[in-house]
PDB file of C-alpha atoms and ligand atoms in Angstrom:
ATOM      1  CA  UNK G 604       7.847  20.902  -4.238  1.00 86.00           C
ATOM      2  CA  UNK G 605       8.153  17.570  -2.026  1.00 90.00           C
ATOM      3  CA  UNK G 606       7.092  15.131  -4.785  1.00 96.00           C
ATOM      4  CA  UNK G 607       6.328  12.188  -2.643  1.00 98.00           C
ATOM      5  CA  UNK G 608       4.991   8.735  -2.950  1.00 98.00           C
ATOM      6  CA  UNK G 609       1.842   7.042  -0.855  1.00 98.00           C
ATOM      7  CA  UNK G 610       0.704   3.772  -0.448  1.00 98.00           C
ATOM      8  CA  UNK G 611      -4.011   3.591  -0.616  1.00 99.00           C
ATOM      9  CA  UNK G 612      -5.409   1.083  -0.336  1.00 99.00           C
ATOM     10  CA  UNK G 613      -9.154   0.529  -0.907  1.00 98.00           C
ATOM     11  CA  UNK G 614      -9.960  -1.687   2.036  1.00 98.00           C
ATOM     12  CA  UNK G 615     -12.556  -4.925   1.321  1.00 96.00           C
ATOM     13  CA  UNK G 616     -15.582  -2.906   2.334  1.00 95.00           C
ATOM     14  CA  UNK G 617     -14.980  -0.211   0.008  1.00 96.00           C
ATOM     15  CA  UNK G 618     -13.386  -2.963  -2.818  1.00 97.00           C
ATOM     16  CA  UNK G 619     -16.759  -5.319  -2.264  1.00 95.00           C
ATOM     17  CA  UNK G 620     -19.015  -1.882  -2.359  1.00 94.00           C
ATOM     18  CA  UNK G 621     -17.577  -0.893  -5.698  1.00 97.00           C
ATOM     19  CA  UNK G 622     -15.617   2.272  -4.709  1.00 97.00           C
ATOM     20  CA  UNK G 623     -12.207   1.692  -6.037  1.00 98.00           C
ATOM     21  CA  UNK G 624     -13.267   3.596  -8.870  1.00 98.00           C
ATOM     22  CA  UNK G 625     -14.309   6.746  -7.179  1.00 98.00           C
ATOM     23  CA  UNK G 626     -11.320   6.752  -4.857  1.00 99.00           C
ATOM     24  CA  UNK G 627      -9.123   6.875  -8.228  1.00 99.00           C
ATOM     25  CA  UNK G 628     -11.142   9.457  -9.482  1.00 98.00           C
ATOM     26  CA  UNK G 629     -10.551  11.785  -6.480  1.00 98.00           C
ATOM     27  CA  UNK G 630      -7.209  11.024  -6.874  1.00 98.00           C
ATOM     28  CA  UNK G 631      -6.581  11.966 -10.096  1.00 98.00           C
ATOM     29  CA  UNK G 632      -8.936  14.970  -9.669  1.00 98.00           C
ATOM     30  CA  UNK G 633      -6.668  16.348  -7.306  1.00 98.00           C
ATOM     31  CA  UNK G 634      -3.780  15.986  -9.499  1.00 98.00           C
ATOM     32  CA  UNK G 635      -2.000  13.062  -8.132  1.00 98.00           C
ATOM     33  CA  UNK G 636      -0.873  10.345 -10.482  1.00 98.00           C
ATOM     34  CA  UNK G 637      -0.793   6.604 -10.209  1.00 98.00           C
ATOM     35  CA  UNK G 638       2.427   4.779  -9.753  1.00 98.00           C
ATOM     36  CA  UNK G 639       1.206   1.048  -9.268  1.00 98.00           C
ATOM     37  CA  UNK G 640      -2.015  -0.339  -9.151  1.00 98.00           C
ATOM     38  CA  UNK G 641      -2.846  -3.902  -8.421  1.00 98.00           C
ATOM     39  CA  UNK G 642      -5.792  -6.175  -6.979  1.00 98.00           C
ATOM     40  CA  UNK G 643      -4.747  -7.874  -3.682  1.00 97.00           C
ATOM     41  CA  UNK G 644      -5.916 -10.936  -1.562  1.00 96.00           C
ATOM     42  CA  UNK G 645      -3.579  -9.701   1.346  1.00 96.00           C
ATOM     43  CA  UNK G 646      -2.695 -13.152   3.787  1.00 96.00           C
ATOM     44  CA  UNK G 647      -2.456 -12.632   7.105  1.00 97.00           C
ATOM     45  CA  UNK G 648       1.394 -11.987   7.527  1.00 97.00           C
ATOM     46  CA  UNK G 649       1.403  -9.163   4.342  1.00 97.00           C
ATOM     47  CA  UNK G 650      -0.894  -7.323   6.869  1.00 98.00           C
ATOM     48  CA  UNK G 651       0.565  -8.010   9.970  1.00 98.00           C
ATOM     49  CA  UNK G 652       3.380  -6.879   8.681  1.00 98.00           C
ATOM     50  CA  UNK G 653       1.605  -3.441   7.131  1.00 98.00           C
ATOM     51  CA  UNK G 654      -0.330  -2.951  10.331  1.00 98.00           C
ATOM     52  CA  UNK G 655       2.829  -4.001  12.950  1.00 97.00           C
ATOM     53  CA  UNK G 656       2.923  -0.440  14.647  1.00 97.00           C
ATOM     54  CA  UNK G 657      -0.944  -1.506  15.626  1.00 98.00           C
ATOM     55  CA  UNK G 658       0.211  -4.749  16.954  1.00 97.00           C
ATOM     56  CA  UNK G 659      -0.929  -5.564  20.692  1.00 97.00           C
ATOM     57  CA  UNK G 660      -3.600  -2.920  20.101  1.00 97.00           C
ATOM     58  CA  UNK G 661      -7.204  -4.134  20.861  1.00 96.00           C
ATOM     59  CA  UNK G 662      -8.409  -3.630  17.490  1.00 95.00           C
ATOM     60  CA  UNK G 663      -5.313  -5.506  15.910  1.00 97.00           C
ATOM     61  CA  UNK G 664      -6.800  -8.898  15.270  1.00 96.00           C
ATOM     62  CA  UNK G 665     -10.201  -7.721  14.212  1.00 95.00           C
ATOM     63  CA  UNK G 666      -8.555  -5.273  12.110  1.00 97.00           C
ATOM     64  CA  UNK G 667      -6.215  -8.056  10.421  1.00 98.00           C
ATOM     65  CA  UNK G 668      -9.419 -10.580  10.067  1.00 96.00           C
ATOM     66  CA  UNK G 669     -11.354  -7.579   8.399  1.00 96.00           C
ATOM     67  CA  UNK G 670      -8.619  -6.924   5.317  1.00 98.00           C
ATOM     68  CA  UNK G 671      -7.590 -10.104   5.050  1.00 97.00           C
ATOM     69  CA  UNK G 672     -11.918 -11.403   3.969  1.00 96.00           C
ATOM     70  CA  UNK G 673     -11.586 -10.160   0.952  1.00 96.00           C
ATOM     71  CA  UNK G 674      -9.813  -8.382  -1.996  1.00 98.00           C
ATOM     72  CA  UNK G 675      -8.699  -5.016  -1.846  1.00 98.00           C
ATOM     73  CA  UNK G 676      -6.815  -2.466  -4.559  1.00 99.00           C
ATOM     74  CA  UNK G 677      -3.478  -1.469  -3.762  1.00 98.00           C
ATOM     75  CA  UNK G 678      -2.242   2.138  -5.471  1.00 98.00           C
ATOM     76  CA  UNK G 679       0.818   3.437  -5.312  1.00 98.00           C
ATOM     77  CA  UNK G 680       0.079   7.694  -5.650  1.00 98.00           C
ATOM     78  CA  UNK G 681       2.449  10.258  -6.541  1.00 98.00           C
ATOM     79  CA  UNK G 682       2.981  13.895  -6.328  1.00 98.00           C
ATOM     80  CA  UNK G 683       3.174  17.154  -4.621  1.00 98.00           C
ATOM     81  CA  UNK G 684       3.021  16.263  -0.844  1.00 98.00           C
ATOM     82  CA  UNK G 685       0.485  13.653  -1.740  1.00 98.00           C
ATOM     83  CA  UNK G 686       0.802  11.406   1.581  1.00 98.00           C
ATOM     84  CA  UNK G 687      -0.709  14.657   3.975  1.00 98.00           C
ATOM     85  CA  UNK G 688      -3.085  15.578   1.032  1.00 98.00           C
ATOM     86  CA  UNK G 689      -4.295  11.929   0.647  1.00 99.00           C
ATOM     87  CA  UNK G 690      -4.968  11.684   4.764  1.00 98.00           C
ATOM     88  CA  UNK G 691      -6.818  14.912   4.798  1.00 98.00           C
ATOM     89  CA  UNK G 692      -9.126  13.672   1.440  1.00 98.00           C
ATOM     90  CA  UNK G 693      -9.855  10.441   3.342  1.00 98.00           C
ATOM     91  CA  UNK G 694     -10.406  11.909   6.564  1.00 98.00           C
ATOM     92  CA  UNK G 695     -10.187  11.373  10.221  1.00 97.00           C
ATOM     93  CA  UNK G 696     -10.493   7.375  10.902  1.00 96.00           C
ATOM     94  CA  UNK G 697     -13.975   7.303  12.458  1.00 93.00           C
ATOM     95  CA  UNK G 698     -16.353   7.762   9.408  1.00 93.00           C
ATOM     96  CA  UNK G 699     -19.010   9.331  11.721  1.00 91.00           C
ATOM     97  CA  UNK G 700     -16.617  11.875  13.090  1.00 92.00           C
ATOM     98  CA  UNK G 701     -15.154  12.166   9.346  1.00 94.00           C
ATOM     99  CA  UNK G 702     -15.716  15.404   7.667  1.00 97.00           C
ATOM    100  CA  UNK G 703     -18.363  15.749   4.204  1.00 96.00           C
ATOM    101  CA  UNK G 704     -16.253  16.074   1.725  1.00 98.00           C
ATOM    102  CA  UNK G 705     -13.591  13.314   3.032  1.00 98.00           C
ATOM    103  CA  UNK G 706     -13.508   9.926   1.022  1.00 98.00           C
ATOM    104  CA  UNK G 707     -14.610   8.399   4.434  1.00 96.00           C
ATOM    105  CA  UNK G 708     -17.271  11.635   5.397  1.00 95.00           C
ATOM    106  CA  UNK G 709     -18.970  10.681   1.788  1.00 96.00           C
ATOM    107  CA  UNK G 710     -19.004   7.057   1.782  1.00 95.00           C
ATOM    108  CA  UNK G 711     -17.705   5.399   5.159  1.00 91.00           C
ATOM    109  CA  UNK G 712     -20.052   3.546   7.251  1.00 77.00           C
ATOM    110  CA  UNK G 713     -19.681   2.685  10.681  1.00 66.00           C
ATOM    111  CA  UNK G 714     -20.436  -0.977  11.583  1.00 62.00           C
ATOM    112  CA  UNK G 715     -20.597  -3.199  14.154  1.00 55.00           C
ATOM    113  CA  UNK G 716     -19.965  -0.188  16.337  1.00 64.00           C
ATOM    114  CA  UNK G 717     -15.858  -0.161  15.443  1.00 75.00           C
ATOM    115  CA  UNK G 718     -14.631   2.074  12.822  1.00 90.00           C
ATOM    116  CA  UNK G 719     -12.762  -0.691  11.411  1.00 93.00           C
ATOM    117  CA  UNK G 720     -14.590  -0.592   7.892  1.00 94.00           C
ATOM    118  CA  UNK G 721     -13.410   2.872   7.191  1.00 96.00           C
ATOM    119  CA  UNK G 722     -12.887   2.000   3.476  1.00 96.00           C
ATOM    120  CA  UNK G 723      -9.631   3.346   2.730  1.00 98.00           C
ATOM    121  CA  UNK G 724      -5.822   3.002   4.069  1.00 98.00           C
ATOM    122  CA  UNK G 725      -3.082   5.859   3.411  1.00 99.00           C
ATOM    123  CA  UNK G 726       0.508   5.710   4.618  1.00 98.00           C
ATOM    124  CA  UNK G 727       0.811   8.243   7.487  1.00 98.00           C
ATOM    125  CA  UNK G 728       4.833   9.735   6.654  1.00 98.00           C
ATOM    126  CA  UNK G 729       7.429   9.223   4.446  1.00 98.00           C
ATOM    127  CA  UNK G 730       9.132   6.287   6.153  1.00 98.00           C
ATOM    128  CA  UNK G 731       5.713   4.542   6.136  1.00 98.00           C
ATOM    129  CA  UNK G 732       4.864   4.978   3.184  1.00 98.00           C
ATOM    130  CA  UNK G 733       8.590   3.586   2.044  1.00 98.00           C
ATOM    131  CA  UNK G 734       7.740   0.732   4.270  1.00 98.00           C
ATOM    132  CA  UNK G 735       4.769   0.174   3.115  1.00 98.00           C
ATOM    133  CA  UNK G 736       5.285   0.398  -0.397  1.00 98.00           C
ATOM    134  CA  UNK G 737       8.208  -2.251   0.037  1.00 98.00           C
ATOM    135  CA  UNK G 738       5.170  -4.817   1.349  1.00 98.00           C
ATOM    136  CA  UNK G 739       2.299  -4.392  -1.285  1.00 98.00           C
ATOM    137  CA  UNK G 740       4.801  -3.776  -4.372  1.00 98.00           C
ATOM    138  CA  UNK G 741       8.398  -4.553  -4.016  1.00 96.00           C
ATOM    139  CA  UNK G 742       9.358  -4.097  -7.572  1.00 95.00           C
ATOM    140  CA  UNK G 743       8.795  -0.458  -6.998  1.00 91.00           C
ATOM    141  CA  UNK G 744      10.685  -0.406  -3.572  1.00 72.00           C
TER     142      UNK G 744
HETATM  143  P1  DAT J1019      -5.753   5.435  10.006  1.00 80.34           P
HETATM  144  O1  DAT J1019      -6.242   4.351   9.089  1.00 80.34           O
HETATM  145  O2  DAT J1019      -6.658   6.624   9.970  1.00 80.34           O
HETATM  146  O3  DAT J1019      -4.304   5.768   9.816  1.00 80.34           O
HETATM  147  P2  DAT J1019      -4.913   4.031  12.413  1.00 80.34           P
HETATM  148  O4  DAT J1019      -3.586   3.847  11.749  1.00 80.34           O
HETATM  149  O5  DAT J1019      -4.931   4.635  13.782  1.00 80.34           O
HETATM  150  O6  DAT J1019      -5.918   4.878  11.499  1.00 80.34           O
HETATM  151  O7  DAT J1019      -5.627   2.614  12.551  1.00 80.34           O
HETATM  152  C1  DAT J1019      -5.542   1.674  11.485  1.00 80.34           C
HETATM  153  C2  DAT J1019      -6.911   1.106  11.233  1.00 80.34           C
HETATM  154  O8  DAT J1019      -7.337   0.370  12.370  1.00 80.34           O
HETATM  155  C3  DAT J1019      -8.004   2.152  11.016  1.00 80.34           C
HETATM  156  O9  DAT J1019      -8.074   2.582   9.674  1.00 80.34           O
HETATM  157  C4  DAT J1019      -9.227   1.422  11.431  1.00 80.34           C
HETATM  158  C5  DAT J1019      -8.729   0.529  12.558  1.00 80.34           C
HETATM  159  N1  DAT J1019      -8.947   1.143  13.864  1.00 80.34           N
HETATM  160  C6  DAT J1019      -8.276   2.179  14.400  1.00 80.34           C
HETATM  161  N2  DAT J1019      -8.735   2.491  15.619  1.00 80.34           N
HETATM  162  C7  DAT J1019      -9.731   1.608  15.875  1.00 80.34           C
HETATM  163  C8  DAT J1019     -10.628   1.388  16.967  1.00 80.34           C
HETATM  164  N3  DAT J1019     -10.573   2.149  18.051  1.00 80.34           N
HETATM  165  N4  DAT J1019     -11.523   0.382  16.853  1.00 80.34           N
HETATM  166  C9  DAT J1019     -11.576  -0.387  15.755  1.00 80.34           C
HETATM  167  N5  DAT J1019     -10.774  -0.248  14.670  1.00 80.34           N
HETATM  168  C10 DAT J1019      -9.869   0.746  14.743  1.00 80.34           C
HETATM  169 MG1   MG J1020      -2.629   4.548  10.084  1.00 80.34          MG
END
């Protein structure tokens, strides 16, 4: 057992479309359990900061203009190897090429030709996720 914490978030597209609620239901369906939870209007340097290993990319600033129109959920998950689990339940980062079944297969769209509105975030290792965590809620850190 590697009981583990991840950082989700449900990104403004998915917020604004009303899915918060099913992503916590998949969660909990799979047996994870919620350590935080919290509604977020992230500013510009809370995301620069979350998204710094992306910084320089081409999709950085379109990526940081996207989270930062609206409000998203923030949930801290817990259990058994939950940060792999929760990237293979949201699927690969392109919603077309994600898989039915995935969080993003089901209910991603792909606009404006970028797979920016992928509707959900999960920390990628244990030192992101740590990282992470520290940013969104750091009186859990
Ligand atoms: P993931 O969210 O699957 O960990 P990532 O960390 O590589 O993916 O990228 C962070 C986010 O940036 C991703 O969820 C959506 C956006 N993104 C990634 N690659 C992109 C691209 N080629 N064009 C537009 N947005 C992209
Ligand atoms: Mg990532």
């Amino acid at each position: 057992m590697t009981i583990e914490r991840s950082l989700v978030l449900v990104k403004p597209d998915g917020f604004a479309r009303g899915l918060t609620g099913e992503v916590i239901r998949r969660i909990e369906a799979k047996g994870y359990t919620l350590a935080a939870l919290g509604v977020f209007t992230p500013t510009v340097e809370q995301l620069q900061a979350h998204y710094a290993e992306h910084e320089g990319k081409p999709f950085f600033e379109p990526l940081v203009e996207f989270m930062s129109s609206g409000p998203v959920a923030g949930i801290v998950i817990e259990g058994d190897s939950c940060i792999r689990a929760f990237r293979v339940m949201a699927g690969a980062t392109d919603p077309t090429e994600a898989a039915p079944g995935s969080i993003r297969g089901d209910l991603g769209r792909e606009w404006n030709h970028n797979v920016t509105k992928n509707v959900v975030h999960g920390s990628d290792s244990v030192e992101a996720a740590q990282r992470e965590i520290a940013i969104w809620f750091p009186d859990l850190a």
